[in-house]
Amino acid sequence: MYKSYSMELAGRTLTVDIGRVAAQTNGAAFIKYGDTTVLSTATAADKPRDGVDFFPLSVEFEEKMYSVGKIPGGFNKREGKASENAILTDRVIDRPMRPLFPKDYRNDVTLNNLVMSVDPECRPEIVAMIGTALAVHISDIPFDGPCAMTQMGLVDGEFIVNPSQKQWDDGDLQLTVASTKEKVIMIEAGANEIPEDKMIEAIYKCHDINQTIIEFMDKIREEVGKPKHEYESCAIPEQMFEDIKKIVTPEQMEEAVFTDEKQKREANINAITEQLEEAFADNEEYLAVLGEAVYQYQKKTVRKMILKDHKRPDGRAINQIRPLAAEVDLIPRVHGSAMFTRGQTQICDVVTLAPLSEIQKIDGLDANVTTKRYMHHYNFPAYSVGETKVSRGPGRREIGHGALAEKALVPVLPSVEEFPYTIRAVSETFESNGSTSMASTCASCMSLMAAGVPIKSMVAGISCGLVTGDTDDDFVVLTDIQGLEDFFGDMDFKVTGTHEGITAIQMDIKIHGLTRPIVEEAIARTREARLYIMDEVMSKAIAEPRKEVSEWAPKIEQITIDPAKIGDVVGQKGKTINEIIDRTGVKIDITDDGAVSVCGTDKEMIAKAIEMIKIITTDFEQGQILEGTVVSIKEFGAFIEFAPGKEGMVHISKIANERINRVEDVLTLGDKVKVVCLGKDKMGRISFSMKDVKQAE
């Protein structure tokens, strides 16, 4: 026996079955929205994991290709590593869920979402988000929830709640908002330069809808929820803090952390830790948790400095941005490069341009998204924070940061028709002390302009932080947070945009939600900061996109041909197009609608290839003058090739003004000749003349 619950959500039925499947989990919800079906499960270990000073939470969004009636591509024919979309969905689910678990909980928890069926009208991501929160809410895992999530689209100026996949892909807004009963706890957005007031309106429309979902969840928990289990607390004993303060006073800790140099601050903390290790040498209980205790002591000190004294660790004012610097063209021979520095955060971005044939192919659940033309990749090496660690490839954090900077710039990119290139931007983190994703946005924007990509507007990004007190009205919003303020604060609110509006938002918090005044102040503060960055820093390094691409970049020309003529250009088994490529050294891409892109480094060869394609796809007309090569000689005339696969015949009587007995007396194989088209002969064939060229000219 199992219980089934339903509610109407944005015009569609959301149904949850409890107790139907996965009975050995701590909590499970078999959830359907339309025909989209997801199994959301929550499992927790019985005991805390030894030796960890954090909450070991794992979130998985498993995209099964059978859910859209497809077999996975490649040789293996089995789902492999998580796609970028799956990783980004994991992160969106993790961010609102994590703060709602107890801070002293150290049991491993895994939240898994198995996508089993996809209805294009109901995105599986939103189903998994709701299912995850419900599975934990009804489980015995300690959780201060529930939270609910809603997505908002914008199509033709109208808000769409939980839009279909096509509305989500094609609309001007991709907003996801998670809420608790009282507050907004997570915001993720991509937008087509949406004004700040419009964005706030959309956020709180989502928040209102979330309240109806939370009521639905609470009703289910009342009927089938399990009592929350007891757990072994890993909190630091209060007596330990008292003993530490006898050795290191609050004033000494404040002096240790009050510096704008990350290395100096770390050296100060290391000295304090060594002092405490010596003092507690005989106390194994204290030594086991000393690192976490020092961390929390720093945290309390920094928060008190900011909240009560409005003093930041590096001495800045609450709304002051760290020293900024911007430059372009620091890397030779690449297609575009720029570096953006904000305090001890430094990003170098390099742009590469390529033909459309190098576009990224995507094999995922969204039938509308099969390729990606603009790619932004972000790298975070250990040396950027002064650590020694071997690189193992990008992790979830790197993928998330790259996707955020990518999302920030997509709305200002030119169309394929305007700029027929595949574009890749790579952000290399040279130095990190907070908000590298926003520095990546600024560096990428400048690098694109330096590469000659005609973006529509300049884009910048900035992050705001937050420190809260005992009441909702007791808070301080910080502009441009550095690493320490991120670690010890309550919020990392990243916003990117142009002068016109917002292009992306990512809000990550460690508390149980934000009030509307905090959200509004953070959005206003980020607008003020990003306008300053664009006007006073970025535009002084490069004010607008360059008119031409770099000399090292491929040159691409685009023409349109009749789709019915594509076969003529390609030729049998690709013979014709390969001949054009061999003769000119270019790359040629042809789409089904007849758009032809010719790419190369030599403009003359590009022009030659385009001329060949035009000849191949154009029917010969009377009076048309062409230049070709003699490729065959017969007794009755010569065959002239004008382009690969395109030949015509000049009768012997049309070769010269005087009578000739043999074609070879005038022409030899390989001769370059001009001819004029005479139209069709009696047999319906096109005939050409060499002797009538001057008259035709």
XYZ file of C-alpha atoms in Angstrom:
697
model
C 0.000 0.000 0.000
C 1.142 3.514 -0.722
C -0.285 7.005 -0.498
C -0.698 9.379 -3.399
C -1.021 13.163 -3.150
C -1.794 15.731 -5.848
C -1.905 19.495 -6.293
C -2.412 21.848 -9.216
C 0.743 23.790 -10.020
C 0.897 26.328 -12.860
C -1.968 24.654 -14.736
C -0.582 21.113 -14.484
C -1.019 18.331 -11.957
C 1.823 17.490 -9.601
C 1.446 13.992 -8.131
C 3.581 12.410 -5.412
C 3.536 8.736 -4.410
C 4.956 7.936 -0.962
C 5.748 4.354 0.041
C 5.408 3.011 -3.493
C 9.127 2.512 -4.265
C 12.561 2.668 -2.605
C 11.326 1.642 0.835
C 14.838 1.162 2.267
C 15.772 4.838 1.921
C 15.326 7.347 4.733
C 12.852 9.173 2.504
C 11.601 8.773 -1.075
C 9.172 10.601 -3.324
C 8.027 9.169 -6.657
C 6.946 12.408 -8.268
C 5.196 13.249 -11.550
C 4.542 16.609 -13.129
C 2.635 16.137 -16.356
C 4.361 13.059 -17.744
C 7.785 13.977 -16.350
C 8.668 11.367 -13.726
C 11.497 11.583 -11.187
C 12.376 9.359 -8.245
C 13.867 11.523 -5.483
C 15.521 9.742 -2.571
C 17.332 10.791 0.601
C 19.651 8.505 2.542
C 21.840 9.206 5.575
C 24.589 7.322 7.372
C 23.931 6.106 10.934
C 27.056 7.750 12.362
C 29.138 10.837 11.604
C 32.079 10.442 9.255
C 35.375 10.411 11.127
C 37.837 13.237 10.643
C 35.642 15.744 8.768
C 34.885 19.296 9.848
C 32.074 19.846 7.327
C 28.666 18.427 6.460
C 29.274 15.654 3.846
C 26.278 16.200 1.551
C 26.126 14.752 -1.993
C 23.482 15.685 -4.554
C 22.982 13.730 -7.779
C 20.741 14.462 -10.783
C 20.860 11.374 -13.004
C 19.829 11.934 -16.614
C 18.709 8.629 -18.109
C 18.521 8.727 -21.896
C 15.623 6.259 -21.904
C 13.581 9.082 -20.369
C 13.488 10.737 -23.815
C 13.493 7.522 -25.852
C 17.160 7.682 -26.817
C 20.122 5.324 -26.583
C 23.297 7.065 -25.374
C 25.784 8.007 -28.083
C 29.339 6.717 -28.326
C 30.722 3.205 -28.253
C 29.678 2.283 -24.728
C 25.939 2.909 -25.172
C 25.628 3.553 -21.461
C 25.266 6.746 -19.473
C 28.711 7.922 -18.381
C 29.830 10.881 -16.328
C 27.289 13.546 -15.470
C 26.573 16.132 -18.150
C 27.178 19.814 -17.545
C 23.414 20.328 -17.188
C 23.252 17.577 -14.554
C 26.133 19.099 -12.586
C 24.556 22.557 -12.685
C 21.242 21.071 -11.514
C 23.059 19.314 -8.653
C 24.466 22.667 -7.571
C 21.106 24.444 -7.776
C 19.536 21.763 -5.552
C 22.472 21.697 -3.129
C 22.543 25.441 -2.462
C 19.109 25.833 -0.793
C 19.159 22.411 0.885
C 22.553 22.580 2.604
C 21.808 25.518 4.985
C 18.699 23.742 6.310
C 20.624 20.808 7.798
C 22.043 21.226 11.328
C 25.431 22.975 11.321
C 26.904 20.324 13.646
C 25.642 17.349 11.578
C 28.481 15.203 10.147
C 26.591 12.133 8.885
C 26.959 11.445 5.165
C 23.765 12.349 3.279
C 23.052 11.561 -0.361
C 20.180 13.139 -2.262
C 19.584 11.318 -5.535
C 17.222 12.209 -8.379
C 16.588 9.613 -11.064
C 15.006 11.149 -14.178
C 12.834 8.371 -15.639
C 10.551 10.186 -18.066
C 10.579 13.652 -19.604
C 7.557 15.598 -20.796
C 8.833 18.641 -22.784
C 6.087 20.700 -21.126
C 7.440 19.968 -17.626
C 11.175 20.374 -17.084
C 12.684 17.516 -15.033
C 14.949 19.923 -13.133
C 12.050 21.587 -11.286
C 10.500 18.182 -10.515
C 13.786 16.979 -9.024
C 14.133 20.142 -6.942
C 10.681 19.744 -5.406
C 11.134 15.983 -5.004
C 14.448 16.365 -3.183
C 13.047 18.800 -0.622
C 10.015 16.583 -0.040
C 12.065 13.375 0.312
C 14.178 14.950 3.070
C 11.169 16.623 4.698
C 9.300 13.338 5.183
C 12.449 11.399 6.166
C 13.954 10.958 9.615
C 17.008 13.055 8.638
C 17.301 16.260 10.727
C 16.184 19.114 8.498
C 14.874 22.593 9.193
C 12.702 22.695 6.088
C 10.871 22.381 3.929
C 11.885 24.565 1.030
C 10.228 24.727 -2.366
C 11.352 25.837 -5.804
C 9.673 27.560 -8.718
C 10.990 28.514 -12.132
C 9.926 31.609 -14.049
C 10.232 32.374 -17.750
C 9.493 35.538 -19.699
C 7.971 35.240 -23.180
C 6.781 38.309 -25.119
C 6.859 40.356 -21.926
C 4.663 37.904 -19.984
C 5.836 35.856 -17.009
C 5.450 32.078 -17.418
C 5.424 29.941 -14.247
C 7.341 26.674 -14.626
C 7.740 27.181 -18.392
C 7.973 24.350 -20.893
C 11.400 23.392 -22.153
C 10.978 25.459 -25.336
C 9.698 28.507 -23.432
C 12.658 28.154 -21.069
C 15.174 27.914 -23.918
C 13.712 30.671 -26.103
C 12.433 33.148 -23.503
C 14.123 36.231 -22.062
C 14.358 34.886 -18.510
C 15.490 31.633 -16.872
C 14.867 32.162 -13.161
C 14.862 29.569 -10.377
C 13.887 30.639 -6.849
C 13.877 28.510 -3.699
C 12.062 29.626 -0.560
C 11.345 28.552 2.985
C 8.076 29.550 4.638
C 9.336 33.041 5.369
C 12.261 33.872 3.093
C 13.986 33.429 -0.244
C 16.890 31.018 0.186
C 18.303 30.623 -3.343
C 18.218 32.523 -6.659
C 19.668 31.368 -9.974
C 18.982 33.368 -13.128
C 19.950 33.940 -16.717
C 18.325 36.945 -18.349
C 18.257 39.007 -21.503
C 19.141 42.353 -19.861
C 16.148 42.349 -17.513
C 15.745 45.583 -15.470
C 16.316 45.231 -11.732
C 12.724 46.019 -10.730
C 11.380 43.442 -13.197
C 13.751 40.831 -11.786
C 12.661 41.538 -8.209
C 9.019 41.223 -9.297
C 9.742 37.818 -10.839
C 11.660 36.626 -7.767
C 8.760 37.347 -5.440
C 6.175 35.881 -7.783
C 8.166 32.651 -7.450
C 8.368 33.103 -3.673
C 4.565 33.380 -3.428
C 4.054 30.209 -5.477
C 6.598 28.406 -3.303
C 4.356 28.942 -0.299
C 1.596 26.843 -1.893
C 4.093 24.020 -2.540
C 5.338 24.184 1.061
C 1.752 23.833 2.319
C 1.423 20.732 0.130
C 4.677 19.305 1.544
C 3.654 19.990 5.137
C 0.369 18.183 4.576
C 2.233 15.105 3.309
C 4.665 15.163 6.250
C 1.813 15.361 8.731
C 0.428 12.106 7.368
C 3.488 10.032 6.452
C 6.546 11.830 7.857
C 8.999 9.998 10.103
C 10.233 11.376 13.452
C 13.642 13.039 13.017
C 16.450 10.874 14.382
C 18.887 11.835 17.104
C 22.479 12.411 16.034
C 25.908 12.839 17.542
C 26.649 16.562 17.632
C 30.052 17.706 16.409
C 29.725 21.204 17.855
C 32.764 22.740 19.557
C 32.288 22.825 23.374
C 31.680 26.338 24.691
C 34.246 25.709 27.418
C 36.893 25.273 24.737
C 36.197 28.758 23.376
C 36.504 30.172 26.874
C 39.847 28.422 27.334
C 41.090 29.649 23.941
C 40.188 33.269 24.778
C 42.369 33.072 27.876
C 45.344 32.378 25.594
C 44.368 34.427 22.505
C 42.223 37.412 23.396
C 39.522 38.757 21.023
C 41.722 41.820 20.475
C 44.645 39.611 19.417
C 42.430 37.644 17.023
C 41.072 40.874 15.566
C 44.608 42.125 14.980
C 45.523 38.817 13.311
C 42.681 38.885 10.768
C 42.604 42.649 10.145
C 44.783 42.785 7.012
C 44.189 42.990 3.272
C 47.002 40.507 2.523
C 45.735 36.950 2.444
C 49.186 35.437 3.000
C 49.903 37.665 5.993
C 46.546 36.814 7.560
C 47.136 33.091 7.050
C 50.584 33.414 8.618
C 49.025 35.158 11.633
C 46.417 32.406 12.042
C 49.066 29.700 11.697
C 51.055 31.343 14.496
C 47.945 31.436 16.704
C 47.182 27.772 15.941
C 50.731 26.749 16.866
C 50.442 28.723 20.112
C 47.213 26.908 20.978
C 48.618 23.491 20.018
C 51.451 24.069 22.461
C 49.051 25.222 25.182
C 46.735 22.213 24.715
C 49.472 19.644 24.104
C 48.084 17.384 26.827
C 44.409 17.764 25.868
C 43.645 15.286 23.071
C 39.952 16.248 22.991
C 40.809 19.890 22.239
C 43.570 19.050 19.768
C 41.162 16.885 17.710
C 38.914 19.868 16.943
C 41.383 22.740 17.278
C 41.321 23.622 13.563
C 37.527 23.985 13.547
C 37.634 25.947 16.816
C 40.141 28.457 15.419
C 38.035 28.770 12.267
C 34.918 29.557 14.309
C 36.844 32.013 16.489
C 37.959 33.860 13.348
C 34.398 33.784 12.063
C 32.922 35.288 15.210
C 35.629 37.962 15.235
C 35.126 38.980 11.594
C 31.335 39.010 11.890
C 31.467 41.157 15.031
C 33.891 43.595 13.345
C 31.610 43.981 10.330
C 28.210 43.975 12.023
C 28.928 46.090 15.078
C 31.873 48.229 13.998
C 31.396 48.290 10.197
C 35.069 47.358 9.913
C 36.134 44.990 7.139
C 39.260 42.821 7.458
C 41.077 44.777 4.729
C 39.944 48.180 6.006
C 37.531 48.982 3.165
C 34.231 50.797 3.543
C 31.080 48.657 3.369
C 30.361 49.660 -0.252
C 33.975 50.000 -1.435
C 35.397 47.840 -4.230
C 38.963 46.546 -4.018
C 41.610 48.138 -6.310
C 40.811 47.314 -9.942
C 42.950 46.902 -13.049
C 42.178 45.832 -16.607
C 44.284 45.244 -19.702
C 44.009 43.527 -23.076
C 46.397 41.818 -25.519
C 48.803 40.501 -22.904
C 49.068 37.084 -24.641
C 50.576 37.163 -28.177
C 49.249 35.227 -31.173
C 45.983 34.149 -29.540
C 42.763 35.502 -31.054
C 41.899 37.671 -28.049
C 43.104 38.073 -24.470
C 42.394 40.224 -21.424
C 43.225 40.302 -17.751
C 41.053 41.643 -14.950
C 42.362 42.160 -11.428
C 40.314 42.963 -8.334
C 42.451 43.055 -5.214
C 44.060 39.619 -4.894
C 41.719 38.090 -7.454
C 43.169 37.953 -10.960
C 41.753 36.307 -14.081
C 43.307 36.035 -17.530
C 40.813 35.162 -20.261
C 41.721 33.929 -23.746
C 39.243 33.746 -26.639
C 39.560 31.374 -29.591
C 37.521 31.690 -32.784
C 36.823 28.714 -35.037
C 34.527 27.636 -37.891
C 30.976 26.580 -37.088
C 31.983 22.976 -37.762
C 33.717 23.042 -34.353
C 30.500 23.814 -32.500
C 29.980 21.636 -29.403
C 27.471 18.817 -29.836
C 25.235 18.015 -26.864
C 23.555 14.666 -26.255
C 21.080 15.414 -23.479
C 17.445 15.346 -22.421
C 16.546 18.721 -23.959
C 15.549 18.145 -27.586
C 15.806 21.894 -28.269
C 19.479 22.113 -27.285
C 21.723 19.863 -29.372
C 24.677 22.221 -29.922
C 26.502 25.007 -28.148
C 28.219 27.733 -30.152
C 29.683 29.744 -27.253
C 31.672 27.903 -24.595
C 33.170 29.408 -21.470
C 35.596 27.283 -19.487
C 36.998 28.233 -16.087
C 40.132 26.813 -14.494
C 41.134 27.112 -10.844
C 44.673 25.780 -10.282
C 46.024 25.211 -6.782
C 48.770 27.821 -7.233
C 46.114 30.556 -7.429
C 45.618 30.181 -3.672
C 49.215 29.283 -2.866
C 48.575 25.559 -2.490
C 50.337 22.498 -3.878
C 47.946 20.080 -5.516
C 47.965 18.135 -8.764
C 45.268 19.147 -11.245
C 42.661 16.425 -11.795
C 40.531 18.307 -14.290
C 37.554 20.556 -13.637
C 35.357 19.770 -10.656
C 31.773 20.806 -10.056
C 32.835 24.210 -8.747
C 34.875 24.964 -11.883
C 32.046 23.846 -14.150
C 29.573 25.972 -12.189
C 31.742 29.098 -12.307
C 32.350 28.652 -16.034
C 28.631 28.223 -16.689
C 27.794 31.367 -14.709
C 30.224 33.521 -16.711
C 28.939 31.897 -19.906
C 25.345 32.667 -18.959
C 26.336 36.275 -18.228
C 27.603 36.893 -21.759
C 25.242 34.837 -23.948
C 22.589 37.626 -24.170
C 25.050 40.081 -25.772
C 26.636 37.722 -28.297
C 26.045 38.360 -32.023
C 23.895 35.942 -34.000
C 25.424 33.334 -36.304
C 24.361 35.442 -39.269
C 26.204 38.465 -37.871
C 29.296 36.535 -36.801
C 29.563 32.985 -38.194
C 32.105 31.681 -35.686
C 32.263 29.131 -32.896
C 33.611 30.961 -29.835
C 35.494 29.561 -26.843
C 36.583 31.653 -23.862
C 38.894 30.182 -21.226
C 39.365 31.925 -17.876
C 42.621 31.072 -16.143
C 42.681 31.945 -12.439
C 46.095 33.430 -11.710
C 45.205 34.515 -8.185
C 42.112 34.027 -6.051
C 40.747 35.812 -3.021
C 37.002 35.804 -3.632
C 34.575 36.187 -6.527
C 36.661 34.762 -9.363
C 33.504 34.014 -11.382
C 32.667 37.714 -11.507
C 36.243 38.593 -12.454
C 35.920 35.931 -15.181
C 32.843 37.696 -16.526
C 34.704 41.014 -16.755
C 37.833 39.465 -18.281
C 35.805 37.415 -20.781
C 33.861 40.462 -21.919
C 37.065 42.392 -22.623
C 38.702 39.388 -24.280
C 35.728 38.953 -26.627
C 35.935 42.613 -27.619
C 39.689 42.319 -28.138
C 39.077 39.305 -30.406
C 36.735 41.366 -32.588
C 33.534 39.624 -31.496
C 30.816 42.274 -32.046
C 29.039 41.896 -28.699
C 26.022 44.174 -28.307
C 26.898 45.597 -24.876
C 29.632 45.478 -22.277
C 28.994 43.096 -19.338
C 30.470 43.227 -15.834
C 29.845 41.279 -12.643
C 30.242 41.831 -8.914
C 29.409 39.939 -5.750
C 27.813 41.206 -2.553
C 28.089 39.589 0.848
C 26.024 39.713 4.011
C 26.470 39.559 7.765
C 23.316 39.199 9.852
C 22.609 39.728 13.519
C 19.936 38.405 15.842
C 16.985 40.030 14.038
C 15.893 40.417 10.414
C 16.589 44.160 10.590
C 20.135 43.702 11.882
C 22.296 43.153 8.801
C 25.119 44.634 6.753
C 25.440 44.157 2.980
C 29.048 44.178 1.722
C 30.038 45.171 -1.807
C 32.751 43.040 -3.452
C 33.425 40.363 -0.866
C 36.856 38.816 -0.569
C 37.458 35.188 0.376
C 37.408 35.702 4.150
C 34.076 37.551 4.005
C 32.661 34.785 1.823
C 33.824 32.039 4.213
C 32.612 33.778 7.369
C 29.628 35.671 5.986
C 26.076 34.593 5.252
C 25.744 35.242 1.522
C 27.484 35.318 -1.838
C 25.140 37.250 -4.139
C 26.620 37.426 -7.645
C 24.997 39.618 -10.310
C 26.168 40.313 -13.876
C 24.683 42.735 -16.332
C 24.964 45.589 -18.808
C 23.981 49.229 -18.434
C 20.463 48.159 -19.419
C 19.856 45.305 -17.023
C 20.732 41.939 -15.497
C 22.099 38.998 -17.501
C 22.754 36.499 -14.674
C 22.301 35.985 -10.934
C 23.628 33.336 -8.586
C 22.800 33.581 -4.891
C 24.416 31.245 -2.389
C 23.628 31.643 1.331
C 24.419 29.872 4.590
C 21.409 31.008 6.604
C 17.698 30.189 6.409
C 16.807 32.799 3.831
C 16.857 36.491 2.972
C 14.248 39.150 3.615
C 13.051 41.291 0.719
C 14.963 44.395 1.904
C 18.227 42.415 1.789
C 17.507 41.130 -1.739
C 16.590 44.598 -2.984
C 19.653 46.228 -1.418
C 21.997 43.569 -2.812
C 20.612 43.965 -6.337
C 20.839 47.768 -6.111
C 24.379 47.596 -4.739
C 25.570 45.255 -7.498
C 24.144 47.544 -10.186
C 25.999 50.526 -8.761
C 29.240 48.543 -8.614
C 29.061 46.991 -12.072
C 28.377 50.368 -13.729
C 31.470 51.748 -11.998
C 33.559 48.772 -13.163
C 32.430 49.150 -16.783
C 32.708 52.927 -16.987
C 35.831 53.539 -14.933
C 37.915 50.412 -15.514
C 36.932 48.107 -18.375
C 36.063 50.797 -20.935
C 39.446 52.447 -20.351
C 41.169 49.220 -21.364
C 38.892 48.597 -24.370
C 35.747 50.604 -25.027
C 34.160 48.617 -27.861
C 34.684 45.494 -29.982
C 37.427 45.711 -32.568
C 36.239 46.040 -36.128
C 38.347 43.137 -37.405
C 39.288 39.797 -35.929
C 42.938 39.154 -35.068
C 45.433 38.419 -37.810
C 45.907 35.035 -36.159
C 42.199 34.220 -36.189
C 40.526 32.430 -39.094
C 38.612 34.663 -41.489
C 35.095 33.549 -42.309
C 32.875 34.686 -45.146
C 29.295 33.525 -45.445
C 27.030 33.256 -48.463
C 23.630 31.687 -49.022
C 22.859 29.239 -51.802
C 19.711 27.490 -52.966
C 19.317 24.450 -50.672
C 18.538 22.398 -53.772
C 22.087 23.124 -54.991
C 23.837 21.796 -51.866
C 24.335 18.423 -53.550
C 26.102 20.130 -56.471
C 28.583 21.792 -54.105
C 29.223 18.606 -52.154
C 29.421 16.375 -55.208
C 29.359 12.598 -55.354
C 30.883 11.237 -52.119
C 32.134 14.743 -51.320
C 34.373 14.905 -54.391
C 33.479 18.470 -55.398
C 33.729 20.119 -51.983
C 36.967 18.297 -51.200
C 38.440 19.522 -54.480
C 37.580 23.128 -53.539
C 39.194 22.612 -50.125
C 42.331 21.069 -51.657
C 42.750 23.929 -54.123
C 42.196 26.767 -51.658
C 43.111 25.403 -48.214
C 39.853 26.643 -46.675
C 37.250 24.957 -44.478
C 33.665 24.886 -45.714
C 30.529 24.387 -43.620
C 27.086 24.093 -45.230
C 23.826 24.015 -43.284
C 20.585 22.470 -44.492
C 19.084 25.889 -45.186
C 21.856 26.759 -47.649
C 24.105 28.906 -45.427
C 27.697 28.377 -46.543
C 30.603 29.468 -44.313
C 34.075 29.576 -45.831
C 36.907 29.772 -43.317
C 40.614 30.348 -43.870
C 43.570 32.557 -43.078
C 44.163 33.793 -46.666
C 41.506 36.228 -47.862
C 42.365 35.600 -51.516
C 41.812 31.872 -51.126
C 38.527 32.494 -49.304
C 37.381 34.695 -52.203
C 38.477 32.041 -54.706
C 36.531 29.322 -52.898
C 33.419 31.500 -52.734
C 33.695 32.243 -56.442
C 33.858 28.514 -57.175
C 30.783 27.857 -55.064
C 28.885 30.651 -56.804
C 29.785 29.248 -60.207
C 28.736 25.736 -59.193
C 25.379 26.917 -57.851
C 24.579 29.452 -60.596
C 22.999 28.383 -63.871
C 24.909 29.654 -66.904
C 23.220 32.586 -68.616
C 23.716 34.046 -72.096
C 26.325 36.800 -72.063
C 27.970 35.610 -68.835
C 31.768 35.788 -69.006
C 33.730 33.127 -67.143
C 37.326 32.089 -66.712
C 38.273 28.437 -66.650
C 40.910 25.810 -67.309
C 41.166 23.545 -70.328
C 40.743 20.023 -68.943
C 39.982 17.993 -72.058
C 40.547 18.361 -75.814
C 38.483 16.597 -78.439
C 38.396 16.800 -82.232
C 35.231 18.916 -82.103
C 36.290 21.291 -79.321
C 37.605 21.751 -75.792
C 36.086 21.247 -72.348
C 36.652 24.082 -69.900
C 36.374 23.622 -66.121
C 35.124 26.738 -64.333
C 34.954 25.168 -60.876
C 35.187 21.610 -59.524
C 32.411 19.618 -61.133
C 31.324 22.514 -63.374
C 32.417 22.267 -67.015
C 31.384 23.649 -70.382
C 32.349 22.965 -74.002
C 33.729 25.384 -76.594
C 33.155 24.157 -80.136
C 36.209 24.286 -82.430
C 34.433 26.922 -84.517
C 34.162 29.217 -81.495
C 37.800 29.069 -80.380
C 39.342 31.658 -82.724
C 38.211 34.233 -85.275
C 40.138 32.467 -88.032
C 39.442 28.907 -89.063
C 41.560 26.268 -87.288
C 41.983 22.622 -88.236
C 43.022 21.259 -84.859
C 42.073 22.396 -81.390
C 45.668 21.655 -80.263
C 46.922 24.386 -82.616
C 45.459 26.952 -80.201
C 44.847 25.237 -76.864
C 46.754 22.876 -74.605
C 45.664 21.153 -71.410
C 45.885 23.466 -68.387
C 45.488 26.707 -70.336
C 43.539 29.447 -68.530
C 40.961 30.933 -70.891
C 38.039 33.336 -70.885
C 34.740 32.370 -72.476
C 31.312 33.871 -72.919
C 28.096 31.899 -72.598
C 26.092 31.796 -75.820
C 23.021 30.167 -74.357
C 21.565 26.830 -75.311
C 22.156 25.149 -78.653
C 19.579 23.178 -80.667
C 20.160 20.135 -78.485
C 19.429 22.134 -75.322
C 23.086 22.171 -74.265
C 24.923 25.264 -73.011
C 27.549 26.456 -75.488
C 30.510 28.783 -74.959
C 32.714 30.906 -77.154
C 36.265 32.162 -76.801
C 36.287 34.352 -79.898
C 33.234 36.410 -78.853
C 34.605 37.440 -75.436
C 35.900 40.875 -76.508
C 32.607 41.715 -78.150
C 30.705 40.609 -75.035
C 32.975 42.710 -72.788
